[in-house]
mmCIF file of C-alpha atoms and ligand atoms in Angstrom:
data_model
loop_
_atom_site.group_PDB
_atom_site.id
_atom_site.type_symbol
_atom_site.label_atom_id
_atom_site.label_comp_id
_atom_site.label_asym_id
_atom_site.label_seq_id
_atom_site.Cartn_x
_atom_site.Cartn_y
_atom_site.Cartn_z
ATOM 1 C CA UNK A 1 -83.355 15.294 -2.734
ATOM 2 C CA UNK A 2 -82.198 18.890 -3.527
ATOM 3 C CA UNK A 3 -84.920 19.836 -0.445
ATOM 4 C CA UNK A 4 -82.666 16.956 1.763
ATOM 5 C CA UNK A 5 -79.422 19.125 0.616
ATOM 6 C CA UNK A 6 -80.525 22.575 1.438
ATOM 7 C CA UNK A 7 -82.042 21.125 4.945
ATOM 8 C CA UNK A 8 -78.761 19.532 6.164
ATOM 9 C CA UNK A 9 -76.492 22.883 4.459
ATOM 10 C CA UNK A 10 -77.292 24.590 7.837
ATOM 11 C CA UNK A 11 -76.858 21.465 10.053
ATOM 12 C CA UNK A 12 -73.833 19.583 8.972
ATOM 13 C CA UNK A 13 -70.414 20.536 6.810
ATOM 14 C CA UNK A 14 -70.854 20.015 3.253
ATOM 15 C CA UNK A 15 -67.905 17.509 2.672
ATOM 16 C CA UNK A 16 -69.877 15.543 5.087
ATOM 17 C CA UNK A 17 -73.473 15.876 3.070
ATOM 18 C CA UNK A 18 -71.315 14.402 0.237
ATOM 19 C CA UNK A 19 -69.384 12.052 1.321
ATOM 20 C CA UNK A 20 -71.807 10.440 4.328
ATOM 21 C CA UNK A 21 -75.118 11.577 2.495
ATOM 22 C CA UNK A 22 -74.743 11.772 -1.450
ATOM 23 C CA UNK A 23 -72.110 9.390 -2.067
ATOM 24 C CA UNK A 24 -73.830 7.008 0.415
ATOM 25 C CA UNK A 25 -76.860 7.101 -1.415
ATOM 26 C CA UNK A 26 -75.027 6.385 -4.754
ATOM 27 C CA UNK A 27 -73.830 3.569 -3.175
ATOM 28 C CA UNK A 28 -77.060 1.910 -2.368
ATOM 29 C CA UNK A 29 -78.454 2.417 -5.935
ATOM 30 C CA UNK A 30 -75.447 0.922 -7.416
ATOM 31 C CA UNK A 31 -75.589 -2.424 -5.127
ATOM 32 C CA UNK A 32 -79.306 -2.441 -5.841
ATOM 33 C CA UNK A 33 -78.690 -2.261 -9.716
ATOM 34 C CA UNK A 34 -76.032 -4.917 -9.173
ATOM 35 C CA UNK A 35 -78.829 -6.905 -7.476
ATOM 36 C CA UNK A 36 -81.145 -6.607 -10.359
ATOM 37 C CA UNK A 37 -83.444 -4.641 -8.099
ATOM 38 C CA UNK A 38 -82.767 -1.288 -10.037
ATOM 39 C CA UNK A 39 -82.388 -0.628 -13.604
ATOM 40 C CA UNK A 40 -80.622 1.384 -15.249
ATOM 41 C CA UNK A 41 -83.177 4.543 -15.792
ATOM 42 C CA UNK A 42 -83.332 4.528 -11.881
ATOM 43 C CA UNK A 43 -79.066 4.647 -12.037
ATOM 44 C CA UNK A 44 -79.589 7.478 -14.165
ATOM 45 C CA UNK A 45 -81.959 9.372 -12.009
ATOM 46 C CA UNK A 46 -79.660 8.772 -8.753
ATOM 47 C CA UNK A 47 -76.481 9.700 -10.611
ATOM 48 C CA UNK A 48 -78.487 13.248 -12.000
ATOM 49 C CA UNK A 49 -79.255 13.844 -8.411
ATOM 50 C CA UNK A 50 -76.608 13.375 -6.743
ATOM 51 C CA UNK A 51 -74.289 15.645 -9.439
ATOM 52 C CA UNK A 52 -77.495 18.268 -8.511
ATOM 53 C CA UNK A 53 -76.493 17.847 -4.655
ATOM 54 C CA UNK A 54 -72.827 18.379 -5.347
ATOM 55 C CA UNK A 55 -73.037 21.166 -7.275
ATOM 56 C CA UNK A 56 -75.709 22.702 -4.688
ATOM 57 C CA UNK A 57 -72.835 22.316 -2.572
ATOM 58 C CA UNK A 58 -69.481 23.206 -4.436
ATOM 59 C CA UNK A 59 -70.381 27.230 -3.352
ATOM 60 C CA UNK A 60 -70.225 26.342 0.506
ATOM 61 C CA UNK A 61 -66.800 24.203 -0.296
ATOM 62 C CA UNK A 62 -64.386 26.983 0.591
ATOM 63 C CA UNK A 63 -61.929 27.574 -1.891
ATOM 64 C CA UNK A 64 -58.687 28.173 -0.584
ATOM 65 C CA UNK A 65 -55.950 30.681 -1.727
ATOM 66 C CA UNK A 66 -53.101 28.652 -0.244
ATOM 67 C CA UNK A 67 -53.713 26.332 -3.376
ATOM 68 C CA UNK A 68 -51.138 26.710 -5.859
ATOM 69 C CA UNK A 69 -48.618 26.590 -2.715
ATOM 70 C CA UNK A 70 -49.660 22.754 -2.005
ATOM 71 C CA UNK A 71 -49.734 21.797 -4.910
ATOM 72 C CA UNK A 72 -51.660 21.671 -8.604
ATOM 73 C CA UNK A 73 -53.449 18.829 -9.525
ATOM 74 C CA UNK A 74 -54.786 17.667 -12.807
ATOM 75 C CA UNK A 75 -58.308 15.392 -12.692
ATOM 76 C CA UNK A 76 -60.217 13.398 -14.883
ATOM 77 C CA UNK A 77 -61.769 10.052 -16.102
ATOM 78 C CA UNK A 78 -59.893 8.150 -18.737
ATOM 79 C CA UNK A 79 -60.919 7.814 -22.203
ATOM 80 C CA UNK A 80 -63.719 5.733 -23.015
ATOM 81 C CA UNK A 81 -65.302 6.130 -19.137
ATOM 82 C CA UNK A 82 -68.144 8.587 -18.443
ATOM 83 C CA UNK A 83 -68.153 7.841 -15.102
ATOM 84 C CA UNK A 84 -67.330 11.372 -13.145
ATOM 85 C CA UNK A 85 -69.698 11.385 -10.469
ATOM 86 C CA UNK A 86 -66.709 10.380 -7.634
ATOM 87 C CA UNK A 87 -63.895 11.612 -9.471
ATOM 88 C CA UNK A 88 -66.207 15.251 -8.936
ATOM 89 C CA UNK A 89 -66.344 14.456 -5.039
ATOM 90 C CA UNK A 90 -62.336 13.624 -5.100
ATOM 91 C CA UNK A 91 -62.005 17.072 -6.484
ATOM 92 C CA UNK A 92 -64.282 18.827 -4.973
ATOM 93 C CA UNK A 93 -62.662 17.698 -1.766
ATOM 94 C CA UNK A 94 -59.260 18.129 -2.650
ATOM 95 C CA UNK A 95 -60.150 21.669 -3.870
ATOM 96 C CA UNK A 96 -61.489 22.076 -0.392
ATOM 97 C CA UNK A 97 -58.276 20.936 1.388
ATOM 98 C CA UNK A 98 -56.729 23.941 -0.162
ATOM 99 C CA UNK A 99 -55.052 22.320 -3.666
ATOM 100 C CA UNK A 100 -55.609 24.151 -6.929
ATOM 101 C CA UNK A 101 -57.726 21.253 -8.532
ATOM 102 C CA UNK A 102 -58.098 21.799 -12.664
ATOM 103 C CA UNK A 103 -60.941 18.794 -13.394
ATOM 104 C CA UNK A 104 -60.400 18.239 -16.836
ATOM 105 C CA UNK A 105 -63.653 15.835 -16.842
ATOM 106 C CA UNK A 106 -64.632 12.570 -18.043
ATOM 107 C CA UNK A 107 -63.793 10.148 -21.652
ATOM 108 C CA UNK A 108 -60.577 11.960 -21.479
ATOM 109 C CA UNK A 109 -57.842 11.062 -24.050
ATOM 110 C CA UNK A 110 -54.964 10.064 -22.738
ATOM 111 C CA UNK A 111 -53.045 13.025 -24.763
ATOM 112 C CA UNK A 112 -55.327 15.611 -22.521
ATOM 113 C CA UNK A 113 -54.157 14.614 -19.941
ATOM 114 C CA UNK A 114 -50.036 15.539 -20.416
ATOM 115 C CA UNK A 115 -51.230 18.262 -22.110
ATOM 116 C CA UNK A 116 -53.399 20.388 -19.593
ATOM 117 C CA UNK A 117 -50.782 18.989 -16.799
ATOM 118 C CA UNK A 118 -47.843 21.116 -18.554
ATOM 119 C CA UNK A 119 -50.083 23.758 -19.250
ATOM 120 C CA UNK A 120 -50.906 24.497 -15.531
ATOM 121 C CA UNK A 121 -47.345 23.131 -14.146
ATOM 122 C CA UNK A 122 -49.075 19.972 -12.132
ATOM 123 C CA UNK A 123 -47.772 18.275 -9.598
ATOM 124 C CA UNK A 124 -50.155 15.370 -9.524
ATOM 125 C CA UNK A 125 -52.793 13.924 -12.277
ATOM 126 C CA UNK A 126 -55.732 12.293 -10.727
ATOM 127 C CA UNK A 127 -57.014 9.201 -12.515
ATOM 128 C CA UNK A 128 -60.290 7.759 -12.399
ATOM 129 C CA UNK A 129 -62.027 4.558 -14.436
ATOM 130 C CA UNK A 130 -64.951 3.145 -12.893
ATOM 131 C CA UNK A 131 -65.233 0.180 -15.158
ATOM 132 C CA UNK A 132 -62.325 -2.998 -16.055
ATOM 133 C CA UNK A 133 -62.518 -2.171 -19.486
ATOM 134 C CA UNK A 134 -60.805 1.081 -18.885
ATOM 135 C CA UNK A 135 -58.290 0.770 -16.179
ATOM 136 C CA UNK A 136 -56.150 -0.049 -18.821
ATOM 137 C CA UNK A 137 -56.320 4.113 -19.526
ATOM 138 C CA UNK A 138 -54.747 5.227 -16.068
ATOM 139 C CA UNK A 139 -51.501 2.765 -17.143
ATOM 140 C CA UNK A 140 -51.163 4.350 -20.716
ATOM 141 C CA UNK A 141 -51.405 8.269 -19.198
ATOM 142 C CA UNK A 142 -48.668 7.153 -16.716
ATOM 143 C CA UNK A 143 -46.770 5.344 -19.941
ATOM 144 C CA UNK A 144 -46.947 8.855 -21.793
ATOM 145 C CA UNK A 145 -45.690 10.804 -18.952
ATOM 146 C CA UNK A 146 -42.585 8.434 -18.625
ATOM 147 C CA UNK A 147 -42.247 9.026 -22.465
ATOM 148 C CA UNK A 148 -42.242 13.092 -22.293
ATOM 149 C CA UNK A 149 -39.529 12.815 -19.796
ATOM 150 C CA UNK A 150 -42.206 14.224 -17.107
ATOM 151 C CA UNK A 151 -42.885 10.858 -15.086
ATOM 152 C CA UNK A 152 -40.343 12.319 -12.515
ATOM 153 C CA UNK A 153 -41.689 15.487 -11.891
ATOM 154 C CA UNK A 154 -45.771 14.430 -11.443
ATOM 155 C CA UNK A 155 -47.159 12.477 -9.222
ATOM 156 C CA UNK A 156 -50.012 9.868 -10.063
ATOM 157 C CA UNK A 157 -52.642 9.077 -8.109
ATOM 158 C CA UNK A 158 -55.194 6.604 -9.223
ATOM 159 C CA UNK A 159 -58.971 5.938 -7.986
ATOM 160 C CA UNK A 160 -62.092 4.190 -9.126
ATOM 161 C CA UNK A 161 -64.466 1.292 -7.912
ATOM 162 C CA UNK A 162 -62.483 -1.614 -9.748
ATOM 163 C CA UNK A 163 -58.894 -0.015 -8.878
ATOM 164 C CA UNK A 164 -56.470 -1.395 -6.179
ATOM 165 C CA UNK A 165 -53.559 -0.828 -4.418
ATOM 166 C CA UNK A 166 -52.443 -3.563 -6.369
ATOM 167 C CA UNK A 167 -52.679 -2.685 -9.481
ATOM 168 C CA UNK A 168 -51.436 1.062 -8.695
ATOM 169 C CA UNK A 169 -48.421 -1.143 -8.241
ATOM 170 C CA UNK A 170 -48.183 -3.009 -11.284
ATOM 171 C CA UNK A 171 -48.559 0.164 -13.382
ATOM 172 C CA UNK A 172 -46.230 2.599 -11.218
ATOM 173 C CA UNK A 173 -48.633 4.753 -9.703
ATOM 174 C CA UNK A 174 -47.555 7.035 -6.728
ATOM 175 C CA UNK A 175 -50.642 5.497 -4.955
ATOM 176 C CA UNK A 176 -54.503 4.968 -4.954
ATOM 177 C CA UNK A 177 -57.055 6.310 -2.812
ATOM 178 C CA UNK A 178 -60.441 4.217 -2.377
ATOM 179 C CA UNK A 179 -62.306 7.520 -1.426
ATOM 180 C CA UNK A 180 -62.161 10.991 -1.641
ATOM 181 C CA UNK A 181 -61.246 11.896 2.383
ATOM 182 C CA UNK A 182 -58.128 9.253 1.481
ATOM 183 C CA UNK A 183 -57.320 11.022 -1.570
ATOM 184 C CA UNK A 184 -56.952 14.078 0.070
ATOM 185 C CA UNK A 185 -54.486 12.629 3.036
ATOM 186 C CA UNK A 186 -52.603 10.801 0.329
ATOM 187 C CA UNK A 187 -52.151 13.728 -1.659
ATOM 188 C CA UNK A 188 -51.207 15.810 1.689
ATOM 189 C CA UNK A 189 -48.412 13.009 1.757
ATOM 190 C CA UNK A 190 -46.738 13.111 -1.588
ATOM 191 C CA UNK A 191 -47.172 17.346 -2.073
ATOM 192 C CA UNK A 192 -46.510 18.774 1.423
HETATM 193 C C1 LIG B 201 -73.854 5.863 -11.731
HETATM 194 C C2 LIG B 201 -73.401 4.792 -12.689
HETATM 195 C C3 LIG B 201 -73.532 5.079 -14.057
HETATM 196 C C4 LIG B 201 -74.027 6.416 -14.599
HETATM 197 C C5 LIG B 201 -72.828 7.405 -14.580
HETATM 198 C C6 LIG B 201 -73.257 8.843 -14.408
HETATM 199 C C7 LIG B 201 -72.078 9.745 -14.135
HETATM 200 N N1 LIG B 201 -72.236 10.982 -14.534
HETATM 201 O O1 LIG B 201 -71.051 9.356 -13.576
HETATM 202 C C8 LIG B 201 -74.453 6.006 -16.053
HETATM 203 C C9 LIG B 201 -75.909 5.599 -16.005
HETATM 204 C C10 LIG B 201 -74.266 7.085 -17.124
HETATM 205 C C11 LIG B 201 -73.594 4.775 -16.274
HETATM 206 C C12 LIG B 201 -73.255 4.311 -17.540
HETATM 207 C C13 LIG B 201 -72.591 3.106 -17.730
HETATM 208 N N2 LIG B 201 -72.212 2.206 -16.802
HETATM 209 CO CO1 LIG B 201 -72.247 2.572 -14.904
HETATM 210 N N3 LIG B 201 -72.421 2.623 -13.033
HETATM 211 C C14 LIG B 201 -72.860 3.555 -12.224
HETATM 212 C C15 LIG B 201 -72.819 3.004 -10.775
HETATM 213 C C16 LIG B 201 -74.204 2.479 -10.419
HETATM 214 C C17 LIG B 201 -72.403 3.964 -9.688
HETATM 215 C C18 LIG B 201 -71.072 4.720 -9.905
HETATM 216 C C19 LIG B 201 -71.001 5.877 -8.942
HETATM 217 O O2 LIG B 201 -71.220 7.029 -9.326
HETATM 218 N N4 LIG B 201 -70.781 5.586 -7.642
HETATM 219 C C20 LIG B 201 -70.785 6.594 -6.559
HETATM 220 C C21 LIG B 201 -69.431 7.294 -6.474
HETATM 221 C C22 LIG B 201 -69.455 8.306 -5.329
HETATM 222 O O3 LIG B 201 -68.464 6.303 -6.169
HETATM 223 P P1 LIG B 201 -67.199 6.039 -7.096
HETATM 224 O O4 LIG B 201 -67.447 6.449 -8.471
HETATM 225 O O5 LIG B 201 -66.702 4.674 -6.828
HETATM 226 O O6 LIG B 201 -66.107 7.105 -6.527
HETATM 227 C C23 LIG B 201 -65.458 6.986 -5.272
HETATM 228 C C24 LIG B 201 -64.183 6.129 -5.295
HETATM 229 O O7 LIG B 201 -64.155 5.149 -6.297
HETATM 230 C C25 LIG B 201 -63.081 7.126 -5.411
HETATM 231 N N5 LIG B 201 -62.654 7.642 -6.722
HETATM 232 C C26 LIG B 201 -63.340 7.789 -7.853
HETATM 233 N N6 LIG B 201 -62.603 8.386 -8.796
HETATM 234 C C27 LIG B 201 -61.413 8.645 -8.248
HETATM 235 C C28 LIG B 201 -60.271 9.261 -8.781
HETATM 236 C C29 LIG B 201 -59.145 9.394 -7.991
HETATM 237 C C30 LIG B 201 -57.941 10.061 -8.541
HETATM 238 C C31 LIG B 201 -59.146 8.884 -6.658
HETATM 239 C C32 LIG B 201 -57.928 8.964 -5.849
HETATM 240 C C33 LIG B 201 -60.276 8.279 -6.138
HETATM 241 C C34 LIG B 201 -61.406 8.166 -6.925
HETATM 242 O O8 LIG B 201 -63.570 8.217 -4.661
HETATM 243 C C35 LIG B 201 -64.972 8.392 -4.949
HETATM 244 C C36 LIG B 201 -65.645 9.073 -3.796
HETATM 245 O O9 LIG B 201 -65.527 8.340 -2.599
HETATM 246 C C37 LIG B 201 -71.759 1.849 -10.933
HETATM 247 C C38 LIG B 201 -71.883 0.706 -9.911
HETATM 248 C C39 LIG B 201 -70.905 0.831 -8.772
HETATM 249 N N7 LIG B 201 -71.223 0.107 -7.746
HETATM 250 O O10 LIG B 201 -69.887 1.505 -8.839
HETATM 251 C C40 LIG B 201 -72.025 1.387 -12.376
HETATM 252 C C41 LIG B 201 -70.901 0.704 -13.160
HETATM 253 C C42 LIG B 201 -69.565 1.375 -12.895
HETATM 254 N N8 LIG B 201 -71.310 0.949 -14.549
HETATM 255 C C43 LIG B 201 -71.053 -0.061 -15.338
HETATM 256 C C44 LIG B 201 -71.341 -0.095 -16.749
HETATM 257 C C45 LIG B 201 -71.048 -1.412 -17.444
HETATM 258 C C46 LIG B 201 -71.841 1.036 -17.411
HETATM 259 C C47 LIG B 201 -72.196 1.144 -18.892
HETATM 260 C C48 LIG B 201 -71.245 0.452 -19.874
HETATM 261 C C49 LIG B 201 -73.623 0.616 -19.007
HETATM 262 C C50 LIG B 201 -74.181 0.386 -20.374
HETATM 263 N N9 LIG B 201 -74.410 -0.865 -20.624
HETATM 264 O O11 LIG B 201 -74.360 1.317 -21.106
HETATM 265 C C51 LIG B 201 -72.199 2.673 -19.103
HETATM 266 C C52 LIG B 201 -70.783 3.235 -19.340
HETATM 267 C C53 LIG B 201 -70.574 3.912 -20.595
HETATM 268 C C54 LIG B 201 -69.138 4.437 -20.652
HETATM 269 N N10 LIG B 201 -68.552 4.399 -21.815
HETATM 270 O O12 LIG B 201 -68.548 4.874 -19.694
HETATM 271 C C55 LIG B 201 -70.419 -1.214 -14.588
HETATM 272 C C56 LIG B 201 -68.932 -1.414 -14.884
HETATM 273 C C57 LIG B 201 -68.588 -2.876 -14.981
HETATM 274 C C58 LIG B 201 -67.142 -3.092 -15.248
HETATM 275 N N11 LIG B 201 -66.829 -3.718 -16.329
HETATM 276 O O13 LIG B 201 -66.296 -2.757 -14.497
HETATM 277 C C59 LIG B 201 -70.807 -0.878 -13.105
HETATM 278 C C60 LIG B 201 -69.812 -1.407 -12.059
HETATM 279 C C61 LIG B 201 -72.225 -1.486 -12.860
HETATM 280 C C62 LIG B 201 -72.281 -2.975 -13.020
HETATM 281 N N12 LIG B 201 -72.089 -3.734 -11.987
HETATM 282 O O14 LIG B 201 -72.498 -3.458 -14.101
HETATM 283 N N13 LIG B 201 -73.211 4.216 -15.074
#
């Protein structure tokens, strides 16, 4: 796979490799798993590669000095989620687009979250949960931002296979993004 990476590095633009490639190829594993043609060793193998491919990559993702002028945005999984393989691509990507992305990681507590957004003066917190169980974490992050007084001054933008636009509603997010290329135009619309 890494040999696949370094053969299209020359050929193609890396946010491309990730997002038409990588991601692609995530994507396939996980419907095959779903199917019961995979299990979950195989899940594991795909997921190590593909975080292998994107970090092959993150060096040829330019990193631009315009960010903390469009904005600074604070991204992670939610507590109790160890899912980070797309919430790496959204910020990989929105690092690219020129923000100044601090990716705080994955099984973060909720806490974290406020915490490392005052400490860099965000203007956005990026949310991902890849699993029902743990949506519930992107509501109680945007519950203690409205509690610190700071709901009005940060934007949230929420992400993650079982999220919708609909329930980015119900819990008073500033919007959801089903990929990474949306979550960089969507971000474009609420910082610039
Ligand atoms: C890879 C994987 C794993 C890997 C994760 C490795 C890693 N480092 O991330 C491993 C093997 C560790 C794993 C573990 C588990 N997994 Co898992 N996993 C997957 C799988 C197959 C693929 C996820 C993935 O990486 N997709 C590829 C990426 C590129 O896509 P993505 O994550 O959706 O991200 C894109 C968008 O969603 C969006 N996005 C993502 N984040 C964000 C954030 C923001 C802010 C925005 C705007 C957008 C955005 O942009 C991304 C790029 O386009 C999914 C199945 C699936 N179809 O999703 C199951 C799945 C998510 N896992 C599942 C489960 C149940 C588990 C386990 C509990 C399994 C177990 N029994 O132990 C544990 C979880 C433990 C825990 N506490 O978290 C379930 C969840 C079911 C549910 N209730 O919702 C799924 C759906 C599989 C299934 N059908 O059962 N898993």
């Amino acid at each position: 796979m890494l040999a696949a990476v370094e053969k299209a590095k020359g050929q193609l633009d890396p946010t491309v490799i990730i997002e038409s490639g990588l991601a692609e190829g995530m994507n396939k594993v996980g419907t095959l798993f779903e199917r019961g043609k995979l299990f979950l060793p195989h899940v594991m193998m795909a997921a190590d590669a593909m975080t292998a491919g994107v970090e092959a990559l993150k060096d040829l993702v330019p990193e631009s000095k315009e960010g903390a002028k469009m904005g600074v945005i604070v991204n992670g999984t939610v507590e109790g989620d160890v899912h980070d393989i797309g919430k790496a691509i959204v910020s990989t990507m929105l690092q690219s687009a020129g923000f100044e992305v601090h990716d705080i990681g994955r099984d973060v507590p909720v806490r974290n979250f406020i915490d490392k957004a005052k400490e860099v003066n965000a203007n956005m917190i990026g949310l991902s949960a890849l699993m029902t169980t743990t949506l519930q974490g992107q509501k109680d992050v945007i519950d203690l931002l409205a509690e610190e007084g700071m709901r009005d001054n940060i934007k949230v933008m929420i992400g993650g296979a079982p999220a919708t636009q609909a329930w980015a509603d119900k819990i008073g997010a500033d919007c959801y993004a089903e990929n990474a290329s949306e979550a960089v135009a969507k971000a474009k619309e609420l910082l610039i």
